[in-house]
CSV table of C-alpha atoms in Angstrom, one decimal:
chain,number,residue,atom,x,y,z
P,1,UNK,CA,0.0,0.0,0.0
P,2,UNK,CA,1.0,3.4,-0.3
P,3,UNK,CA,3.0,5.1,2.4
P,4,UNK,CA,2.8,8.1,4.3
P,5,UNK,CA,6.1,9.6,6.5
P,6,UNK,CA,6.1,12.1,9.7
P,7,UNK,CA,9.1,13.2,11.0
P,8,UNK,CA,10.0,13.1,13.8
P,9,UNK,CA,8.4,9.9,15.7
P,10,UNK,CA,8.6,11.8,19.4
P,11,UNK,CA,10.1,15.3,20.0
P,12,UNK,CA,10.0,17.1,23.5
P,13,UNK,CA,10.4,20.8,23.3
P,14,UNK,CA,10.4,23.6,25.9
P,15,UNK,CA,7.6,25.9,26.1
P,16,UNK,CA,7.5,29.0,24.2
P,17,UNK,CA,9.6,27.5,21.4
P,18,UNK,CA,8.0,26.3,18.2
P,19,UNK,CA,7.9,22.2,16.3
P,20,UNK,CA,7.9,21.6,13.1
P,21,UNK,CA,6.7,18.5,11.6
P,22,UNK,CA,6.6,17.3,8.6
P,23,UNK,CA,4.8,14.6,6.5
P,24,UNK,CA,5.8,13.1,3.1
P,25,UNK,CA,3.7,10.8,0.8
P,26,UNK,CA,6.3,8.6,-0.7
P,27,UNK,CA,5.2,6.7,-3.4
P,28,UNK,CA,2.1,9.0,-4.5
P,29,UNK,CA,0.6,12.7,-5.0
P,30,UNK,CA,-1.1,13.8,-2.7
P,31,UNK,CA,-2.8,17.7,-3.0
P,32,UNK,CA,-4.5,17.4,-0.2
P,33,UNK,CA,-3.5,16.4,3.6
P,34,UNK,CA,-5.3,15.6,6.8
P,35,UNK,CA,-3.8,16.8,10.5
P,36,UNK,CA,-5.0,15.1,13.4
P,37,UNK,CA,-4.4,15.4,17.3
P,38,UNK,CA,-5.1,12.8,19.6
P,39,UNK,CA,-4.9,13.1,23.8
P,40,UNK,CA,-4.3,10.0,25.6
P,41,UNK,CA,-7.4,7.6,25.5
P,42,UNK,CA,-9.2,9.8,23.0
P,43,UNK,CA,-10.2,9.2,19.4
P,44,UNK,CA,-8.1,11.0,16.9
P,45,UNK,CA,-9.5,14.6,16.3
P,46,UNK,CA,-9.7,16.2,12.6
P,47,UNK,CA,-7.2,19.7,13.5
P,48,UNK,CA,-7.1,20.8,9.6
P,49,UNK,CA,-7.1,20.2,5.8
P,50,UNK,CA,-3.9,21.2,4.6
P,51,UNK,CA,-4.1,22.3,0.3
P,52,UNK,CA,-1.2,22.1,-1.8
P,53,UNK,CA,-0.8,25.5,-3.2
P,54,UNK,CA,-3.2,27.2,-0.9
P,55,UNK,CA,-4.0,28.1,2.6
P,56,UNK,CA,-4.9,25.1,4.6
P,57,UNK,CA,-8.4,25.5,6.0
P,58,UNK,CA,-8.9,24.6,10.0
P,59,UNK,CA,-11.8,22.8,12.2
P,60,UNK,CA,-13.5,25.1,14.8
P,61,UNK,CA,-11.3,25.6,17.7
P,62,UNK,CA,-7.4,25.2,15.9
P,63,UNK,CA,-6.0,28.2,16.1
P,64,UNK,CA,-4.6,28.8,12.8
P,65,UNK,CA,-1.8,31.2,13.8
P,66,UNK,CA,-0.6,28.7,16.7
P,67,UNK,CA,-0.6,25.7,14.2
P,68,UNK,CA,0.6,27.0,10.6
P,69,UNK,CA,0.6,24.7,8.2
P,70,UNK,CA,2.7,24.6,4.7
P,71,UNK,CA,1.9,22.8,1.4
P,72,UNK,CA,4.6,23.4,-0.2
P,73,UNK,CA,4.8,20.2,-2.8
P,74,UNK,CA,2.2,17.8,-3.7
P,75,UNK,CA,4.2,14.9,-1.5
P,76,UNK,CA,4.9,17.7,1.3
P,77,UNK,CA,2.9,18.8,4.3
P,78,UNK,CA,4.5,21.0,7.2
P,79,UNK,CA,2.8,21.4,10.9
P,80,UNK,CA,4.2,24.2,12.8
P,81,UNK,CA,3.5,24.2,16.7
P,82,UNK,CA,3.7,28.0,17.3
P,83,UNK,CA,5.4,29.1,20.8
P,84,UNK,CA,4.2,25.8,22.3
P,85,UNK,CA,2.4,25.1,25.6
P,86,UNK,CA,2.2,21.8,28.1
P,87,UNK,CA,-1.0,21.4,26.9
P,88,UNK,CA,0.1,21.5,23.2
P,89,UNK,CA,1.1,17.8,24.3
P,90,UNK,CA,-0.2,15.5,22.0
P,91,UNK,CA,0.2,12.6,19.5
P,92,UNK,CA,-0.6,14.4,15.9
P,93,UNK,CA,-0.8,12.7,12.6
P,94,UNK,CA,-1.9,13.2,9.5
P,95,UNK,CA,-3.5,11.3,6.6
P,96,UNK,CA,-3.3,12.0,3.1
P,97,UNK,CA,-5.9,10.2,0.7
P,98,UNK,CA,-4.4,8.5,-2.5
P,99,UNK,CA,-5.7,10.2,-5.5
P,100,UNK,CA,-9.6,9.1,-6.7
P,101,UNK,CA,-8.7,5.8,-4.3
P,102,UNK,CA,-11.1,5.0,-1.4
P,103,UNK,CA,-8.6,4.8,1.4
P,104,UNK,CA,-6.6,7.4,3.4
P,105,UNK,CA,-2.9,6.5,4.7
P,106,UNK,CA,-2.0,7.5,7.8
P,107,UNK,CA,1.6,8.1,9.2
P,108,UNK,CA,3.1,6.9,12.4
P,109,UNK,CA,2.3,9.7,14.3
P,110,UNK,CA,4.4,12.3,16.3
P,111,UNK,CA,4.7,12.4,20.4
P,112,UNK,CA,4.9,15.7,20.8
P,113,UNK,CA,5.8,16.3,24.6
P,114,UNK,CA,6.0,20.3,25.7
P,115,UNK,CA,8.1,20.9,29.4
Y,1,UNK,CA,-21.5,11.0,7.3
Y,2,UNK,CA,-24.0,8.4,9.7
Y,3,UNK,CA,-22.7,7.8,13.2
Y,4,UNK,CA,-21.6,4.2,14.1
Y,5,UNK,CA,-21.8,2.8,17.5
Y,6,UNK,CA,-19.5,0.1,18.9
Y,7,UNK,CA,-18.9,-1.8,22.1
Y,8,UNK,CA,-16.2,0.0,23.6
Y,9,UNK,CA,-14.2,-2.7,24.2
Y,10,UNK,CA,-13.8,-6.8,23.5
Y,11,UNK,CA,-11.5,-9.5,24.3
Y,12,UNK,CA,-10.3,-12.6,21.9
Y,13,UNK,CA,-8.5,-15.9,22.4
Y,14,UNK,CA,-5.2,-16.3,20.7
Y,15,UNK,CA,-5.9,-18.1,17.5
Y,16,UNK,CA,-9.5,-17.5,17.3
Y,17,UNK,CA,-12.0,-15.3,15.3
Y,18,UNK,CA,-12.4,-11.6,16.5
Y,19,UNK,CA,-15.8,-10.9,15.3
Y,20,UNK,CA,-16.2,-7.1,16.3
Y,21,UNK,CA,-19.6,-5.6,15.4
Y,22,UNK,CA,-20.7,-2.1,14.3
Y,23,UNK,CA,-23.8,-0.7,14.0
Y,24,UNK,CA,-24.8,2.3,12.0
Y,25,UNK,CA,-28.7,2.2,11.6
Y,26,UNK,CA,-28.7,5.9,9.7
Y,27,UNK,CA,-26.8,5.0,6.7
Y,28,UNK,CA,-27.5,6.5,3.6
Y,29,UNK,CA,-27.3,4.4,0.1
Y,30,UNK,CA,-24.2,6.0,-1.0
Y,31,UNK,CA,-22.2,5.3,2.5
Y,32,UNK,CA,-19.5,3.0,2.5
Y,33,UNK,CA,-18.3,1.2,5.8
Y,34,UNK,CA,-14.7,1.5,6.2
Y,35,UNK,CA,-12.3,-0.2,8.9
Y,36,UNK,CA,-9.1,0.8,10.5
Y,37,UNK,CA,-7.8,0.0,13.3
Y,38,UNK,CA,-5.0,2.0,15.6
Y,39,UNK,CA,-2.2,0.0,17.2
Y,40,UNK,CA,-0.8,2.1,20.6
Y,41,UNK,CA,1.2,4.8,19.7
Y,42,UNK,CA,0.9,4.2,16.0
Y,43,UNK,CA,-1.2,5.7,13.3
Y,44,UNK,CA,-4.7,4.2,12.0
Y,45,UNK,CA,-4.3,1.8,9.5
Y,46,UNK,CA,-6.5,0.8,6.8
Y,47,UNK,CA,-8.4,-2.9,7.1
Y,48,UNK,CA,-11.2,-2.8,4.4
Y,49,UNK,CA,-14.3,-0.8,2.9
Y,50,UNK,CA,-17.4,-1.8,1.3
Y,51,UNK,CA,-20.9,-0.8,0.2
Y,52,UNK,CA,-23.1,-4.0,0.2
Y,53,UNK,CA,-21.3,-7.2,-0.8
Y,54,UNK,CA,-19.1,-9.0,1.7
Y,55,UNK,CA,-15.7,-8.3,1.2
Y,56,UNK,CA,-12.4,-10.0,2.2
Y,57,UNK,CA,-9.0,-9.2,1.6
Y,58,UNK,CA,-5.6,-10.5,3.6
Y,59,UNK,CA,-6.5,-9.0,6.5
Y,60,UNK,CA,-9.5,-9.4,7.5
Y,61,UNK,CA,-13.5,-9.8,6.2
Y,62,UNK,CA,-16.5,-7.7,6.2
Y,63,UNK,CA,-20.0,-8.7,6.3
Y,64,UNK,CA,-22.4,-5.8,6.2
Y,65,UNK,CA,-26.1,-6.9,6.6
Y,66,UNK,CA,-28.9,-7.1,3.8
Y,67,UNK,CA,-30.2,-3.8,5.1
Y,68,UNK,CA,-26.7,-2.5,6.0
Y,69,UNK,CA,-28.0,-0.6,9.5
Y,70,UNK,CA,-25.0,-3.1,10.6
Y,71,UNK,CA,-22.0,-4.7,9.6
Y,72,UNK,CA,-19.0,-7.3,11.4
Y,73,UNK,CA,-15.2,-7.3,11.2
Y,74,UNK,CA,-13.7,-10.4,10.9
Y,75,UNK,CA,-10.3,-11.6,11.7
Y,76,UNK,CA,-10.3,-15.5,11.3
Y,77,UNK,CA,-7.3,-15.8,13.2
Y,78,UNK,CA,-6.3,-12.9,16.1
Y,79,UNK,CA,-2.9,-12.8,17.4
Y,80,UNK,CA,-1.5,-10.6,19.5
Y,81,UNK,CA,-0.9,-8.6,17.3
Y,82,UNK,CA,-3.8,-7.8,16.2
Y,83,UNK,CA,-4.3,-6.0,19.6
Y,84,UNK,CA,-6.0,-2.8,18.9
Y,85,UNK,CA,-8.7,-0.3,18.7
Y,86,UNK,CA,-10.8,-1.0,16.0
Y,87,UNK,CA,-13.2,2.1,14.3
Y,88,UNK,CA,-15.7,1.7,12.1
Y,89,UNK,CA,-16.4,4.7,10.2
Y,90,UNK,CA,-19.4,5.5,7.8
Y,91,UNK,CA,-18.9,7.9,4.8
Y,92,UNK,CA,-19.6,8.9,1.3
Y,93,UNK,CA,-17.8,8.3,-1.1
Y,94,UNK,CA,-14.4,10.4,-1.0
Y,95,UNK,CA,-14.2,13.3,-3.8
Y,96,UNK,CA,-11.2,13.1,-6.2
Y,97,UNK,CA,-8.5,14.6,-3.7
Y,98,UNK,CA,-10.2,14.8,-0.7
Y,99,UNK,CA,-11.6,18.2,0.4
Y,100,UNK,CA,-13.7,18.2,3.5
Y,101,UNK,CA,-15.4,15.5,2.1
Y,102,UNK,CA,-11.8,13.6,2.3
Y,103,UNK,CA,-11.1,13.4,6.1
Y,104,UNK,CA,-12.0,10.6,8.5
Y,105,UNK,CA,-14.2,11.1,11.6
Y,106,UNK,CA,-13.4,9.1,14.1
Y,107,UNK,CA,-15.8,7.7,17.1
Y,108,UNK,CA,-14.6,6.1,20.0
Y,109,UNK,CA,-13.6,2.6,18.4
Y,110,UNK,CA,-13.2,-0.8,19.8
Y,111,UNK,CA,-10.3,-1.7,22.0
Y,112,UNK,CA,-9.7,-5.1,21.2
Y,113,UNK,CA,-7.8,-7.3,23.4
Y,114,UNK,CA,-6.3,-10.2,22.1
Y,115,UNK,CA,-4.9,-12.9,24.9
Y,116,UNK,CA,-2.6,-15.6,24.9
């Protein structure tokens, strides 16, 4: 199946400094890009839909100036964790869906741990 | 996209069948059932999708009812591996490139627990 990269796995940062992550497809297009966050023992929660060539658009709640998010190539998505906060803590992945296929491919996720 | 509803949590026998059930009484004639499943500290991963028929691939099978308010996950033969929480998600069919029609909304899943 097709394969979708973050990088890094885990990262601990202190506060007030800012993350980047970033996540590649490898093996396909992809113009458009899912972020998620999950807290421990929660469900994975939709953060924003990132567009290759455009601003990304955001759920209700994400603060789009604390999490700025670049599309920069169509096998390229960057999340930025803006002067980040303990609560910022948090497993985020994203997804990007293959082209006109039916499934989305996840990534492995990054620990983001804020001290 | 039509909710689901799952038992929040199940436990299987090494080397049996996992049956885990979903139900999603709202569905629309368009909605697919898709399957993932999320292994600690990992990312989802895909498992299977279908409309009506039964489907099976390497992984696992999926029997969705005649009148598809429900459908079952199958894996003939858990190991413990296969330890995990399992979501069944109901949605239209994904546009081209996604869109807001191309995320995944995830409920509270299934934690399966497979034992030796």
């Amino acid at each position: 199946g097709a394969v979708v990269s973050q990088h890094p796995s885990w990262v601990i940062c202190k506060s007030g400094t800012s993350v980047k992550i970033e996540c590649r497809s490898l093996d396909f297009q992809a113009t458009t890009m899912f972020w998620y966050r999950q807290f421990p023992k929660q469900s994975l929660m939709l953060m924003a839909t990132s567009n290759e060539g455009s601003k990304a658009t955001y759920e209700q709640g994400v603060e789009k100036d604390k999490f700025l998010i670049n599309h920069a190539s169509l096998t390229l998505s960057t999340l930025t964790v803006t002067s980040a906060h303990p609560e910022d803590s948090s497993f985020y992945i994203c997804s990007a869906p293959k082209g006109k296929g039916t499934e989305a491919f996840f990534g492995q996720g990054t620990r983001l741990t804020v001290v | 996209d039509a909710k689901t509803t799952q038992p929040p949590s199940m436990d299987c026998a090494e080397g049996r069948a996992a049956n885990l059930p979903c139900n999603h009484s709202t569905i629309s004639g368009n909605e697919y059932v898709y399957w993932y499943r999320q292994i600690h500290s990992q990312g989802p991963q895909y498992i299977i999708h279908g409309l009506k028929n039964n489907e099976t691939n390497e992984m696992a099978s999926l029997i969705i009812t005649e009148d598809r308010k429900s459908s079952t996950l199958i894996l003939p033969h858990a190991t413990l591996r296969d330890t995990a929480v399992y979501y069944c998600i109901v949605r239209h069919r994904p546009m081209d490139y996604g869109g807001s029609q191309g995320n995944l909304i995830f409920g509270k899943g299934t934690k399966l627990s497979v034992k030796p």
